[in-house]
mmCIF file with all atom_site columns, C-alpha atoms in Angstrom:
data_model
loop_
_atom_site.group_PDB
_atom_site.id
_atom_site.type_symbol
_atom_site.label_atom_id
_atom_site.label_alt_id
_atom_site.label_comp_id
_atom_site.label_asym_id
_atom_site.label_entity_id
_atom_site.label_seq_id
_atom_site.pdbx_PDB_ins_code
_atom_site.Cartn_x
_atom_site.Cartn_y
_atom_site.Cartn_z
_atom_site.occupancy
_atom_site.B_iso_or_equiv
_atom_site.pdbx_formal_charge
_atom_site.auth_seq_id
_atom_site.auth_comp_id
_atom_site.auth_asym_id
_atom_site.auth_atom_id
_atom_site.pdbx_PDB_model_num
ATOM 1  C CA . MET A 1 1  ? 116.470 -86.695 68.167 1.00 0.00 ? 1  MET A CA 1
ATOM 2  C CA . MET A 1 2  ? 119.926 -87.548 69.637 1.00 0.00 ? 2  MET A CA 1
ATOM 3  C CA . PRO A 1 3  ? 120.026 -87.830 73.352 1.00 0.00 ? 3  PRO A CA 1
ATOM 4  C CA . LEU A 1 4  ? 121.902 -85.271 75.330 1.00 0.00 ? 4  LEU A CA 1
ATOM 5  C CA . PRO A 1 5  ? 125.145 -86.487 76.984 1.00 0.00 ? 5  PRO A CA 1
ATOM 6  C CA . ARG A 1 6  ? 124.883 -86.853 80.795 1.00 0.00 ? 6  ARG A CA 1
ATOM 7  C CA . ALA A 1 7  ? 128.477 -85.859 81.523 1.00 0.00 ? 7  ALA A CA 1
ATOM 8  C CA . ARG A 1 8  ? 131.046 -83.630 79.948 1.00 0.00 ? 8  ARG A CA 1
ATOM 9  C CA . GLY A 1 9  ? 133.015 -86.618 78.683 1.00 0.00 ? 9  GLY A CA 1
ATOM 10 C CA . GLY A 1 10 ? 130.176 -87.277 76.247 1.00 0.00 ? 10 GLY A CA 1
ATOM 11 C CA . THR A 1 11 ? 130.836 -84.021 74.316 1.00 0.00 ? 11 THR A CA 1
ATOM 12 C CA . ASP A 1 12 ? 134.590 -84.383 74.169 1.00 0.00 ? 12 ASP A CA 1
ATOM 13 C CA . GLY A 1 13 ? 134.337 -86.508 71.048 1.00 0.00 ? 13 GLY A CA 1
ATOM 14 C CA . SER A 1 14 ? 132.671 -83.757 69.048 1.00 0.00 ? 14 SER A CA 1
ATOM 15 C CA . CYS A 1 15 ? 134.459 -80.706 70.693 1.00 0.00 ? 15 CYS A CA 1
ATOM 16 C CA . GLY A 1 16 ? 137.935 -82.252 70.746 1.00 0.00 ? 16 GLY A CA 1
ATOM 17 C CA . PRO A 1 17 ? 138.858 -81.558 67.049 1.00 0.00 ? 17 PRO A CA 1
ATOM 18 C CA . ALA A 1 18 ? 137.692 -77.953 67.258 1.00 0.00 ? 18 ALA A CA 1
ATOM 19 C CA . ARG A 1 19 ? 139.695 -77.470 70.490 1.00 0.00 ? 19 ARG A CA 1
ATOM 20 C CA . ASP A 1 20 ? 142.768 -78.944 68.806 1.00 0.00 ? 20 ASP A CA 1
ATOM 21 C CA . ASP A 1 21 ? 142.397 -76.724 65.701 1.00 0.00 ? 21 ASP A CA 1
ATOM 22 C CA . PHE A 1 22 ? 142.086 -73.615 67.971 1.00 0.00 ? 22 PHE A CA 1
ATOM 23 C CA . VAL A 1 23 ? 145.169 -74.457 69.876 1.00 0.00 ? 23 VAL A CA 1
ATOM 24 C CA . ALA A 1 24 ? 147.031 -75.188 66.693 1.00 0.00 ? 24 ALA A CA 1
ATOM 25 C CA . LEU A 1 25 ? 145.957 -71.839 65.384 1.00 0.00 ? 25 LEU A CA 1
ATOM 26 C CA . GLY A 1 26 ? 147.510 -70.103 68.351 1.00 0.00 ? 26 GLY A CA 1
ATOM 27 C CA . GLY A 1 27 ? 150.730 -71.961 67.876 1.00 0.00 ? 27 GLY A CA 1
ATOM 28 C CA . GLY A 1 28 ? 151.502 -71.735 71.519 1.00 0.00 ? 28 GLY A CA 1
ATOM 29 C CA . MET A 1 29 ? 151.937 -67.871 71.371 1.00 0.00 ? 29 MET A CA 1
ATOM 30 C CA . PRO A 1 30 ? 151.689 -66.070 74.628 1.00 0.00 ? 30 PRO A CA 1
ATOM 31 C CA . ASP A 1 31 ? 148.829 -63.643 75.087 1.00 0.00 ? 31 ASP A CA 1
ATOM 32 C CA . GLU A 1 32 ? 151.188 -60.606 74.879 1.00 0.00 ? 32 GLU A CA 1
ATOM 33 C CA . LYS A 1 33 ? 151.939 -61.564 71.221 1.00 0.00 ? 33 LYS A CA 1
ATOM 34 C CA . TRP A 1 34 ? 148.315 -62.312 70.235 1.00 0.00 ? 34 TRP A CA 1
ATOM 35 C CA . PRO A 1 35 ? 146.595 -58.952 69.714 1.00 0.00 ? 35 PRO A CA 1
ATOM 36 C CA . VAL A 1 36 ? 143.724 -59.153 67.327 1.00 0.00 ? 36 VAL A CA 1
ATOM 37 C CA . GLU A 1 37 ? 141.923 -56.094 66.048 1.00 0.00 ? 37 GLU A CA 1
ATOM 38 C CA . MET A 1 38 ? 138.248 -56.885 66.521 1.00 0.00 ? 38 MET A CA 1
ATOM 39 C CA . CYS A 1 39 ? 135.668 -54.855 64.707 1.00 0.00 ? 39 CYS A CA 1
ATOM 40 C CA . VAL A 1 40 ? 132.452 -54.212 66.692 1.00 0.00 ? 40 VAL A CA 1
ATOM 41 C CA . SER A 1 41 ? 129.134 -52.774 65.373 1.00 0.00 ? 41 SER A CA 1
ATOM 42 C CA . ALA A 1 42 ? 128.388 -50.758 68.529 1.00 0.00 ? 42 ALA A CA 1
ATOM 43 C CA . PRO A 1 43 ? 129.139 -47.281 69.498 1.00 0.00 ? 43 PRO A CA 1
ATOM 44 C CA . THR A 1 44 ? 132.467 -48.324 71.165 1.00 0.00 ? 44 THR A CA 1
ATOM 45 C CA . THR A 1 45 ? 135.999 -48.220 70.025 1.00 0.00 ? 45 THR A CA 1
ATOM 46 C CA . PRO A 1 46 ? 137.436 -51.530 68.880 1.00 0.00 ? 46 PRO A CA 1
ATOM 47 C CA . GLY A 1 47 ? 140.500 -52.534 70.732 1.00 0.00 ? 47 GLY A CA 1
ATOM 48 C CA . ASP A 1 48 ? 142.976 -55.335 71.133 1.00 0.00 ? 48 ASP A CA 1
ATOM 49 C CA . VAL A 1 49 ? 141.452 -58.665 71.923 1.00 0.00 ? 49 VAL A CA 1
ATOM 50 C CA . ARG A 1 50 ? 143.502 -61.371 73.596 1.00 0.00 ? 50 ARG A CA 1
ATOM 51 C CA . ARG A 1 51 ? 143.314 -65.020 72.783 1.00 0.00 ? 51 ARG A CA 1
ATOM 52 C CA . ASN A 1 52 ? 140.890 -65.859 75.675 1.00 0.00 ? 52 ASN A CA 1
ATOM 53 C CA . GLY A 1 53 ? 138.643 -63.087 74.682 1.00 0.00 ? 53 GLY A CA 1
ATOM 54 C CA . PHE A 1 54 ? 138.648 -64.203 71.122 1.00 0.00 ? 54 PHE A CA 1
ATOM 55 C CA . ALA A 1 55 ? 137.826 -67.747 72.155 1.00 0.00 ? 55 ALA A CA 1
ATOM 56 C CA . TRP A 1 56 ? 135.001 -66.803 74.635 1.00 0.00 ? 56 TRP A CA 1
ATOM 57 C CA . PHE A 1 57 ? 133.195 -64.404 72.266 1.00 0.00 ? 57 PHE A CA 1
ATOM 58 C CA . PRO A 1 58 ? 131.567 -67.056 70.087 1.00 0.00 ? 58 PRO A CA 1
ATOM 59 C CA . LEU A 1 59 ? 130.378 -69.059 73.121 1.00 0.00 ? 59 LEU A CA 1
ATOM 60 C CA . HIS A 1 60 ? 128.754 -66.056 74.777 1.00 0.00 ? 60 HIS A CA 1
ATOM 61 C CA . ASP A 1 61 ? 127.251 -64.966 71.488 1.00 0.00 ? 61 ASP A CA 1
ATOM 62 C CA . GLY A 1 62 ? 125.754 -68.479 71.096 1.00 0.00 ? 62 GLY A CA 1
ATOM 63 C CA . ILE A 1 63 ? 124.247 -68.329 74.586 1.00 0.00 ? 63 ILE A CA 1
ATOM 64 C CA . HIS A 1 64 ? 122.810 -64.947 73.835 1.00 0.00 ? 64 HIS A CA 1
ATOM 65 C CA . ARG A 1 65 ? 121.331 -66.026 70.528 1.00 0.00 ? 65 ARG A CA 1
ATOM 66 C CA . ARG A 1 66 ? 119.842 -69.139 72.094 1.00 0.00 ? 66 ARG A CA 1
ATOM 67 C CA . GLY A 1 67 ? 118.141 -66.932 74.708 1.00 0.00 ? 67 GLY A CA 1
ATOM 68 C CA . GLN A 1 68 ? 116.751 -64.735 71.922 1.00 0.00 ? 68 GLN A CA 1
ATOM 69 C CA . PHE A 1 69 ? 115.492 -67.717 70.036 1.00 0.00 ? 69 PHE A CA 1
ATOM 70 C CA . SER A 1 70 ? 113.740 -69.139 73.132 1.00 0.00 ? 70 SER A CA 1
ATOM 71 C CA . MET A 1 71 ? 111.972 -65.856 73.665 1.00 0.00 ? 71 MET A CA 1
ATOM 72 C CA . TYR A 1 72 ? 110.674 -65.931 70.083 1.00 0.00 ? 72 TYR A CA 1
ATOM 73 C CA . LEU A 1 73 ? 109.497 -69.447 70.370 1.00 0.00 ? 73 LEU A CA 1
ATOM 74 C CA . ARG A 1 74 ? 107.555 -68.610 73.470 1.00 0.00 ? 74 ARG A CA 1
ATOM 75 C CA . MET A 1 75 ? 106.057 -65.539 71.775 1.00 0.00 ? 75 MET A CA 1
ATOM 76 C CA . VAL A 1 76 ? 104.620 -67.652 68.951 1.00 0.00 ? 76 VAL A CA 1
ATOM 77 C CA . GLY A 1 77 ? 103.158 -70.143 71.451 1.00 0.00 ? 77 GLY A CA 1
ATOM 78 C CA . MET A 1 78 ? 105.636 -73.045 70.990 1.00 0.00 ? 78 MET A CA 1
ATOM 79 C CA . GLU A 1 79 ? 106.931 -75.121 73.887 1.00 0.00 ? 79 GLU A CA 1
ATOM 80 C CA . VAL A 1 80 ? 110.426 -74.099 75.122 1.00 0.00 ? 80 VAL A CA 1
ATOM 81 C CA . ARG A 1 81 ? 112.682 -76.901 76.271 1.00 0.00 ? 81 ARG A CA 1
ATOM 82 C CA . SER A 1 82 ? 114.889 -76.466 79.412 1.00 0.00 ? 82 SER A CA 1
ATOM 83 C CA . THR A 1 83 ? 118.299 -74.830 78.849 1.00 0.00 ? 83 THR A CA 1
ATOM 84 C CA . TYR A 1 84 ? 119.732 -74.463 82.289 1.00 0.00 ? 84 TYR A CA 1
ATOM 85 C CA . GLY A 1 85 ? 116.854 -75.658 84.373 1.00 0.00 ? 85 GLY A CA 1
ATOM 86 C CA . PRO A 1 86 ? 113.150 -76.274 84.097 1.00 0.00 ? 86 PRO A CA 1
ATOM 87 C CA . THR A 1 87 ? 110.930 -73.874 82.138 1.00 0.00 ? 87 THR A CA 1
ATOM 88 C CA . LEU A 1 88 ? 107.317 -72.928 82.615 1.00 0.00 ? 88 LEU A CA 1
ATOM 89 C CA . ASP A 1 89 ? 106.408 -75.542 79.849 1.00 0.00 ? 89 ASP A CA 1
ATOM 90 C CA . GLU A 1 90 ? 107.891 -78.453 81.941 1.00 0.00 ? 90 GLU A CA 1
ATOM 91 C CA . PRO A 1 91 ? 105.929 -79.852 84.973 1.00 0.00 ? 91 PRO A CA 1
#
C-alpha cells in the first residue's frame, strides 16, 4: 500500500493536473457568466449552480460516500481505518 503524504505538498503532484484542467475549463469566466443547470434527484427544484458549487459538489459527495462505506465495513465486522482521527478499531 502506498504511504499517505504527511503534508499537502505531497498531493499536489497528483491533484495539480486535475486542478489545471478545471481552471482551463472555466476559461477565466466570472461566476456571473457561469450558470450551470444541475439536475438533482431529490424533491427540490434544480437551479443555477455557480462554478464554486460545481467544484465543491464532487468533493462533498466523495466525503459522504466514504462515510457510508465506512459504516458498511463496520456492519460486516471489518476494521475501519482512521479518516479524520482515530476510530474505535485503533488503540
